[in-house]
Tab-separated table of C-alpha atoms and ligand atoms in Angstrom:
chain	number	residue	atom	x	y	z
S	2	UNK	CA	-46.763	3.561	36.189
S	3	UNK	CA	-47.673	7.244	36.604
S	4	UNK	CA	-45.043	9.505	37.411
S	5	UNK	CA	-43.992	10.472	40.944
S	6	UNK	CA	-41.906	12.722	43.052
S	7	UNK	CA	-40.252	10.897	45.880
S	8	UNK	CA	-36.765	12.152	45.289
S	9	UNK	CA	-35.539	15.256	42.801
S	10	UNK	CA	-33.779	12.728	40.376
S	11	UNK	CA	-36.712	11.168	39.464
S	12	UNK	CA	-37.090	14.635	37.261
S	13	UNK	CA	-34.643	14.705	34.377
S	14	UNK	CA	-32.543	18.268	34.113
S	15	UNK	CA	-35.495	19.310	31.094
S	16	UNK	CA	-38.358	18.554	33.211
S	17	UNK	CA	-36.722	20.334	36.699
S	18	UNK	CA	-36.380	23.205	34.636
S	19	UNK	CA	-39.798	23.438	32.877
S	20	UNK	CA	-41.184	23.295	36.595
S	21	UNK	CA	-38.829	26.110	38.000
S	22	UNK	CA	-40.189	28.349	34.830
S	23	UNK	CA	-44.037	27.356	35.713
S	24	UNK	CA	-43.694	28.247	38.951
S	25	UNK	CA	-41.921	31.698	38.226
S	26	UNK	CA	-44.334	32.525	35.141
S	27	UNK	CA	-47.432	31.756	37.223
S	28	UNK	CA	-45.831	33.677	40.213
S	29	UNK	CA	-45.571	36.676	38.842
S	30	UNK	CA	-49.117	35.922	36.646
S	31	UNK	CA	-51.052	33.908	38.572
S	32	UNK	CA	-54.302	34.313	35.905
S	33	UNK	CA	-52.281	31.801	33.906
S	34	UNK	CA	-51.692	29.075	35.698
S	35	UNK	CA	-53.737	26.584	34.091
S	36	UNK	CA	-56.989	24.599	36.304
S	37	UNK	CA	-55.047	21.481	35.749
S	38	UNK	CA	-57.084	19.802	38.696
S	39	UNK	CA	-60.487	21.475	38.173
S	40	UNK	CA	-62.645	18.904	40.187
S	41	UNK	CA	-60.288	16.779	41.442
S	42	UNK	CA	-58.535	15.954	44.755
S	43	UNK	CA	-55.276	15.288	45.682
S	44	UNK	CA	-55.175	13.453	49.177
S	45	UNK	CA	-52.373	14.930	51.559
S	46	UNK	CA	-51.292	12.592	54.302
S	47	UNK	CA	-48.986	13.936	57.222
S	48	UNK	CA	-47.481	11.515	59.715
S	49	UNK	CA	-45.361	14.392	61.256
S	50	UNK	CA	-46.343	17.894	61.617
S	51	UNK	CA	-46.444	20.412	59.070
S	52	UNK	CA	-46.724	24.187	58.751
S	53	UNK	CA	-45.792	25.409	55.211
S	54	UNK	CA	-45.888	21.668	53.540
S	55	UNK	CA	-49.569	21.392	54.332
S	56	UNK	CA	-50.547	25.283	53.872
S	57	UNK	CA	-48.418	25.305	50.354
S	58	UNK	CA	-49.906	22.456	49.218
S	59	UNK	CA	-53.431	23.338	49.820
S	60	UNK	CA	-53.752	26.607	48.191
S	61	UNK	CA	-51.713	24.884	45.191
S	62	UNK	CA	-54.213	22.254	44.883
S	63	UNK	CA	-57.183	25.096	45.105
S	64	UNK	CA	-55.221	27.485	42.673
S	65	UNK	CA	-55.279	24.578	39.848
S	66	UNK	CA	-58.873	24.055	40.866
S	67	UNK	CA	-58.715	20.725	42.994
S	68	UNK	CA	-59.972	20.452	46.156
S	69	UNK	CA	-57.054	19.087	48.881
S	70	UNK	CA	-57.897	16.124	51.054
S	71	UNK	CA	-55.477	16.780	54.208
S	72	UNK	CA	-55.584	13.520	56.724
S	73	UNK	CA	-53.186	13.263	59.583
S	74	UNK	CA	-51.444	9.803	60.489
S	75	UNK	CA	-53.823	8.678	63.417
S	76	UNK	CA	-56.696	9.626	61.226
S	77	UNK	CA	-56.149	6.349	58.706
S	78	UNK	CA	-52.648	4.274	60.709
S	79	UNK	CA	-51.030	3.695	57.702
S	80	UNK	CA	-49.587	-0.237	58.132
S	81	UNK	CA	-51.517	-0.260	61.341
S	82	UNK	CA	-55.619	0.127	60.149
S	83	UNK	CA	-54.606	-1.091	56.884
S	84	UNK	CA	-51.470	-1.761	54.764
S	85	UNK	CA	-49.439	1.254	52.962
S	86	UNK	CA	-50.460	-0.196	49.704
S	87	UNK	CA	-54.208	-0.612	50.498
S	88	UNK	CA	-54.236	3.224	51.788
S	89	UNK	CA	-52.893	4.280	48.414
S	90	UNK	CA	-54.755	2.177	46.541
S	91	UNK	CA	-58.111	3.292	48.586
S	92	UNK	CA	-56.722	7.028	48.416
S	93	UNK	CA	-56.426	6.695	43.865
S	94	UNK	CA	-59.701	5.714	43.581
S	95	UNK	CA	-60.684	9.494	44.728
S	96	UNK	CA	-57.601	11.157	44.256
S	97	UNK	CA	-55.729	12.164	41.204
S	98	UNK	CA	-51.874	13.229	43.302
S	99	UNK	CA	-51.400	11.219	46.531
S	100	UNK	CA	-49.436	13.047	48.709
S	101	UNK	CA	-47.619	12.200	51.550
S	102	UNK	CA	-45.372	13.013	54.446
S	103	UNK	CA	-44.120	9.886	56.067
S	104	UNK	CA	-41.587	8.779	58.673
S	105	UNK	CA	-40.278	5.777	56.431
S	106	UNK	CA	-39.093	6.724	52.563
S	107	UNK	CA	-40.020	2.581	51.996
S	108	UNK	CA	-43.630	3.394	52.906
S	109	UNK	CA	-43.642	6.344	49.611
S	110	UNK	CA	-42.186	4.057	47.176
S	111	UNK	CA	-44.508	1.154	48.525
S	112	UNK	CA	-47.292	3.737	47.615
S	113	UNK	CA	-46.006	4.416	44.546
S	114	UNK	CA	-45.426	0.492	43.549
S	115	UNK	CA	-49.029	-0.155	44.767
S	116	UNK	CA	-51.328	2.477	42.179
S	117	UNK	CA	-51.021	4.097	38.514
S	118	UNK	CA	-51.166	7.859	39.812
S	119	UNK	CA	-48.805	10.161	40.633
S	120	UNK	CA	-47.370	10.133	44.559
S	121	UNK	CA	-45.259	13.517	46.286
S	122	UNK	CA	-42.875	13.147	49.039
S	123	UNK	CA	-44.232	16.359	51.147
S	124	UNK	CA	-40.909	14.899	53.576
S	125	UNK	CA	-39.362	11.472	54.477
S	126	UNK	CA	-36.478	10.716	56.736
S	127	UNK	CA	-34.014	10.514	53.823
S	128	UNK	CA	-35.655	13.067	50.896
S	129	UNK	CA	-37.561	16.420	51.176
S	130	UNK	CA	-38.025	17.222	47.167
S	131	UNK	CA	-40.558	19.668	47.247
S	132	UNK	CA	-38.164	22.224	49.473
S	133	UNK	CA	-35.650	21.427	46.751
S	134	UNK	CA	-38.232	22.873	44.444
S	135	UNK	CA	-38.210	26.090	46.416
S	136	UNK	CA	-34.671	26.543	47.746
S	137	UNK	CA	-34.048	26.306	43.713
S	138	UNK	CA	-36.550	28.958	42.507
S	139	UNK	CA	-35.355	31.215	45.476
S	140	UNK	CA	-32.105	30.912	44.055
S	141	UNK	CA	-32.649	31.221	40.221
S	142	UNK	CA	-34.816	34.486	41.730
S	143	UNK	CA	-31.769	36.368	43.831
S	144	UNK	CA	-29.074	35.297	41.409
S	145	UNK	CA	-30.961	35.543	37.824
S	146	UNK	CA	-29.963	31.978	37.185
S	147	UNK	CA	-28.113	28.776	38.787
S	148	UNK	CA	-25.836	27.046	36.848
S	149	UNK	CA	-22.291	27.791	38.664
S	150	UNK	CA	-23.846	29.355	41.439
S	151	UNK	CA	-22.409	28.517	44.880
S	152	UNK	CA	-23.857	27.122	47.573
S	153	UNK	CA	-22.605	25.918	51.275
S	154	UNK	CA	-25.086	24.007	53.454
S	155	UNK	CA	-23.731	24.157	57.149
S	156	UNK	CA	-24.853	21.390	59.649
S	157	UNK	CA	-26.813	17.827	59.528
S	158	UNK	CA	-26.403	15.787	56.723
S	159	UNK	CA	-30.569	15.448	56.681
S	160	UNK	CA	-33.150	15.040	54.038
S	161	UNK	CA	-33.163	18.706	53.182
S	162	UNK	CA	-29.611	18.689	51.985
S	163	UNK	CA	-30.262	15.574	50.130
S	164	UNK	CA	-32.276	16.855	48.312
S	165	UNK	CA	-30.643	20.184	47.453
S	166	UNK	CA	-27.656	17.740	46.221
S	167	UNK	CA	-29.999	16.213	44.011
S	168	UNK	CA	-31.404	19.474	42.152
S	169	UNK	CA	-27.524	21.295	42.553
S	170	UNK	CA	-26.642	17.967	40.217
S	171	UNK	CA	-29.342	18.979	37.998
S	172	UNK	CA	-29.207	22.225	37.623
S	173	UNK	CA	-25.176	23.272	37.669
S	174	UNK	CA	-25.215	24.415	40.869
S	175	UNK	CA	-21.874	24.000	43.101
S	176	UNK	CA	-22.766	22.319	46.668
S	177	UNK	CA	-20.194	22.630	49.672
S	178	UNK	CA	-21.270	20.097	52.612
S	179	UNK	CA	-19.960	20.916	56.317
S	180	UNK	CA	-21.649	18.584	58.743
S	181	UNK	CA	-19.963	17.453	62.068
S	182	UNK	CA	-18.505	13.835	62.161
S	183	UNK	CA	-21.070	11.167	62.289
S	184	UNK	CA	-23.369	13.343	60.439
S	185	UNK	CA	-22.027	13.659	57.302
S	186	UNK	CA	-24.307	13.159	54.060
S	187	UNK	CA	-24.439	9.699	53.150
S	188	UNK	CA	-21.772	8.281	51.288
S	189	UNK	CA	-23.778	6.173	48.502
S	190	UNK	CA	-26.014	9.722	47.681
S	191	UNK	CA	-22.669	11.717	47.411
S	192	UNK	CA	-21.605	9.145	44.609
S	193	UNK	CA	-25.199	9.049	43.305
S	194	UNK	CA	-24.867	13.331	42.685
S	195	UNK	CA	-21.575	13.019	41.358
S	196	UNK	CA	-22.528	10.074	38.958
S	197	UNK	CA	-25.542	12.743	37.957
S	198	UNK	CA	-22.398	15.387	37.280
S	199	UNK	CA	-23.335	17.223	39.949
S	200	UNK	CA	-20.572	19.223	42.129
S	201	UNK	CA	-20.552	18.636	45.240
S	202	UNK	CA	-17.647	18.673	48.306
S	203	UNK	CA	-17.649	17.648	52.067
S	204	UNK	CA	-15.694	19.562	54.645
S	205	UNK	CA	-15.197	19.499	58.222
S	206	UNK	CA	-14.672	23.021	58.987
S	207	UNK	CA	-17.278	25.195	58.115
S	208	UNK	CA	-15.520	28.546	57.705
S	209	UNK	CA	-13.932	26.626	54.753
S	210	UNK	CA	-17.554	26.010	53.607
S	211	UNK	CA	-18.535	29.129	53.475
S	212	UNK	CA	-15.493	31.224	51.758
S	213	UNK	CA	-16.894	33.174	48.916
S	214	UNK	CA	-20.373	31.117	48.880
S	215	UNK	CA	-23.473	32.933	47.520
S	216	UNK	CA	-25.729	30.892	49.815
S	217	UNK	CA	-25.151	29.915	53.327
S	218	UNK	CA	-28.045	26.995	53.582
S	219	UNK	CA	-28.761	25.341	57.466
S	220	UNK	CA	-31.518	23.125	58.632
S	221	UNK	CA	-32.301	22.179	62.587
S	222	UNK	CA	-29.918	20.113	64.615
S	223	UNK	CA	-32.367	17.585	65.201
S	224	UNK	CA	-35.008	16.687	62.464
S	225	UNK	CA	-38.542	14.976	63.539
S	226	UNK	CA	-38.116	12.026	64.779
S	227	UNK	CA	-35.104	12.170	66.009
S	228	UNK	CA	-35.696	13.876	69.130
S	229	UNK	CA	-34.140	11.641	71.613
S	230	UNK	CA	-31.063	12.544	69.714
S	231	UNK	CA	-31.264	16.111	70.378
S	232	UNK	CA	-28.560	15.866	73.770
S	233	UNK	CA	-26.143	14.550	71.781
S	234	UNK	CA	-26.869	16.532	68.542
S	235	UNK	CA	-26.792	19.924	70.299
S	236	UNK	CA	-23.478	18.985	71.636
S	237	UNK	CA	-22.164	17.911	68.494
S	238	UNK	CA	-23.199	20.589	66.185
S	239	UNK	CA	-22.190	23.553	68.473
S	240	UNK	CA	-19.942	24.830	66.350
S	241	UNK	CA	-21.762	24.865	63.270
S	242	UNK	CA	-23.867	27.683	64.020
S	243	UNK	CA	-24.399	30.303	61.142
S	244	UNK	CA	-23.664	33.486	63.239
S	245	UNK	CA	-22.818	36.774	61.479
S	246	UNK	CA	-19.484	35.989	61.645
S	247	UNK	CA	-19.579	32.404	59.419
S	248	UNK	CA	-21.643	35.165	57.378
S	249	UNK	CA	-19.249	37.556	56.572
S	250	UNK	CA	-16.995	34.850	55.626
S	251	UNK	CA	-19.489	34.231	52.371
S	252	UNK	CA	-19.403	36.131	49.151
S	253	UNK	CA	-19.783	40.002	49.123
S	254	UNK	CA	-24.011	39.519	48.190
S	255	UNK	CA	-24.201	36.179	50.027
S	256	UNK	CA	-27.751	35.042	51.039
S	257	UNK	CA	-28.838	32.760	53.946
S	258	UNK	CA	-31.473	30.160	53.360
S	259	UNK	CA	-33.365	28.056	55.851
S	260	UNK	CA	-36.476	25.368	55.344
S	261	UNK	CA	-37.953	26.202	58.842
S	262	UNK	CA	-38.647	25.650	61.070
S	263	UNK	CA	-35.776	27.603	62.839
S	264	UNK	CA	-34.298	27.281	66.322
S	265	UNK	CA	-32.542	30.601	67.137
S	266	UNK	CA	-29.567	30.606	69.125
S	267	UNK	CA	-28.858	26.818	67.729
S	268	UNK	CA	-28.062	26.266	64.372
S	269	UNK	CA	-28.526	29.873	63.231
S	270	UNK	CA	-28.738	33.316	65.356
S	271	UNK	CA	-31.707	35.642	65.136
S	272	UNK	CA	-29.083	38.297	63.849
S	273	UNK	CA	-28.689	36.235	60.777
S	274	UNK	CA	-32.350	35.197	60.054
S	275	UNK	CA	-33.709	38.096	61.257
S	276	UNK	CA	-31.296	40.144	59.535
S	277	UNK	CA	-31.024	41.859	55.502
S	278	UNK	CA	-29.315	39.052	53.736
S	279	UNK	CA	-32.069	36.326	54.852
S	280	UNK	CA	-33.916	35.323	52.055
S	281	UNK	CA	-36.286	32.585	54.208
S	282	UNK	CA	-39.777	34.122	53.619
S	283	UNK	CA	-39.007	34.469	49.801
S	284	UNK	CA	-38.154	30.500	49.921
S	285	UNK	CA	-41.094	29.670	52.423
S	286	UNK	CA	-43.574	31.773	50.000
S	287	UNK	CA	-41.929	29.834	46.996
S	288	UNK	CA	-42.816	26.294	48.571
S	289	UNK	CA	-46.666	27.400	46.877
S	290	UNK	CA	-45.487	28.267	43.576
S	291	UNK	CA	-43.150	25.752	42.967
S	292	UNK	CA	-45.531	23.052	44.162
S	293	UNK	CA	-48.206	24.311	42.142
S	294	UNK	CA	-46.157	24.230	38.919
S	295	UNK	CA	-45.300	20.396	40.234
S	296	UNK	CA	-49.017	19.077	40.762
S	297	UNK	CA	-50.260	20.852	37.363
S	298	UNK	CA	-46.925	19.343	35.395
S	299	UNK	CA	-47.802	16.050	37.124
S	300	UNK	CA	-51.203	15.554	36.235
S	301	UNK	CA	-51.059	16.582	32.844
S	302	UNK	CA	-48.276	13.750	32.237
S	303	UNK	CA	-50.420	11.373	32.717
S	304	UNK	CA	-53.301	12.867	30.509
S	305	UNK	CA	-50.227	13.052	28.141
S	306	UNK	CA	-49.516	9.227	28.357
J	26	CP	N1	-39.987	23.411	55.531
J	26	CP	C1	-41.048	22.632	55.805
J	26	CP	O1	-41.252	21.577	55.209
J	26	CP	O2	-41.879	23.137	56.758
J	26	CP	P1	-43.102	22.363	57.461
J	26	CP	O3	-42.483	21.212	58.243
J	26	CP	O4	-43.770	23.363	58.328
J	26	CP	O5	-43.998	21.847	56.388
J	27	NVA	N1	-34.867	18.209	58.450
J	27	NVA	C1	-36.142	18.674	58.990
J	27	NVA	C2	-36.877	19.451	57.962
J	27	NVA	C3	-38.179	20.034	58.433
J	27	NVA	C4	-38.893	20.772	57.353
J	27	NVA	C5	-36.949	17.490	59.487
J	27	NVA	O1	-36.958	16.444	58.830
J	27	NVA	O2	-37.561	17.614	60.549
């Protein structure tokens, strides 16, 4: 089976690395980055909306030399037109990367079971890798490194922080979890990052999060899909806004990171995102470097094999 990237452990701590230093070298040099895909495509599927996924992973796929396929759910009803295994199957015969952004994780790793080439999670409901990839260059980039860094993500215990668990396990850096009751991270993926090494801690109150942090991480309220949720959600989650004050709590040089797309005035205030110590276009920007370093490092595995 050719490698994939549904969730950041499928990358050992060697190879995460290697693909943070691509994706820096080749940032700062694009000339070098290597035409790993010169006339090939790489299909990208979104069931959900996208704004940076889809524009990232386009002008990674041209920068390597491919040429992106972008299809939207209704344009192929995956399990509806056909089954999620004939789609990928269908989708390998032209495609050398299948990417996808899906509403069920099971329908990736059906994909993945189903062809011998590599498949991206661009975003399921329980993993969202590729941000991973970012939010970890963006740190390595303010800090000079990771390992023993600390970092505090404030709010829903959602894909994004799933899988910033996953690469703080792999790469030494310290994770502090506040969520509100009921949306806490889930339990067997906390034991999962721990059984990788990884440090991470859950606690209610987010002021205790945050003491001394270097980054303050938050995500929406309510993720796609869940919007009939987002009553109950706002309620719950009112007090784990990241205003300045949950700021100045953080460490002296502290940094505040967000995926986007942001809702100001809920889970973060436009002082805060809008202000000096956000670092969310340098991450957003990084979602095309690092996935450029993963698509090139993908398909020259399998050459390799
Ligand atoms: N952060 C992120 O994945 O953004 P999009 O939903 O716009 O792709
Ligand atoms: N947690 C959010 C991330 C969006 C990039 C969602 O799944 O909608």
């Amino acid at each position: 089976m050719a490698r994939s990237l549904l969730e950041i452990d499928d990358l050992s701590p060697s190879e995460l690395a290697h693909l943070l230093d691509s994706a820096a070298r080749w940032k700062k040099e694009p000339d070098t980055a290597p035409r790993a895909l010169e006339g090939a495509g790489v299909a990208l599927v979104f069931e959900k909306p996208s704004a940076r996924t889809r524009t990232s992973a386009e002008l990674a796929v041209y920068s390597l030399g491919g040429h992106p396929v972008a299809l939207r759910a209704e344009e192929i009803g995956i399990d509806q037109r056909e089954s999620a295994e004939d789609v990928a199957r269908i989708l390998a015969s032209y495609c050398v990367i299948i990417a996808a952004r899906v509403f069920d994780h099971g329908v990736l790793m059906r994909m993945a079971g189903a062809v011998n080439t590599p498949v991206v999670n661009l975003l399921s409901d329980i993993a969202h890798p590729c941000q991973a990839l970012a939010d970890l260059l963006t740190i390595s980039e303010r800090f000079g490194g990771l390992e023993g860094r600390r970092v505090a993500f404030v709010g829903d215990g959602n894909n994004v922080v799933a899988s910033l668990a996953y690469g703080a396990a792999l790469t030494g850096l310290e994770l502090i979890v506040s969520s509100p009751p009921g949306y806490e991270l889930n339990e067997n993926l906390v034991d999962r990052v721990r059984n990788l090494g990884g440090s991470i801690e859950l606690v209610t109150d987010p002021h205790e999060a945050v003491r001394g942090v270097d980054v303050v991480y938050t995500d929406a309220w309510t993720s796609m899909g869940q919007e009939a949720e987002s009553e109950a959600r706002t309620k719950a989650f009112a007090t784990w806004r990241v205003d300045s004050v949950l700021m100045a709590e953080a460490g002296a040089d502290a940094v505040f990171m967000h995926c986007l797309p942001a809702h100001r005035g809920d889970e973060v205030t436009a002082e805060v995102i809008d202000g000096p110590v956000s670092v969310v276009w340098q991450q957003a920007e990084n979602r095309m470097h690092t996935k450029r370093a993963l698509f090139a490092w993908l398909v020259q595995t399998k050459e390799s094999e």
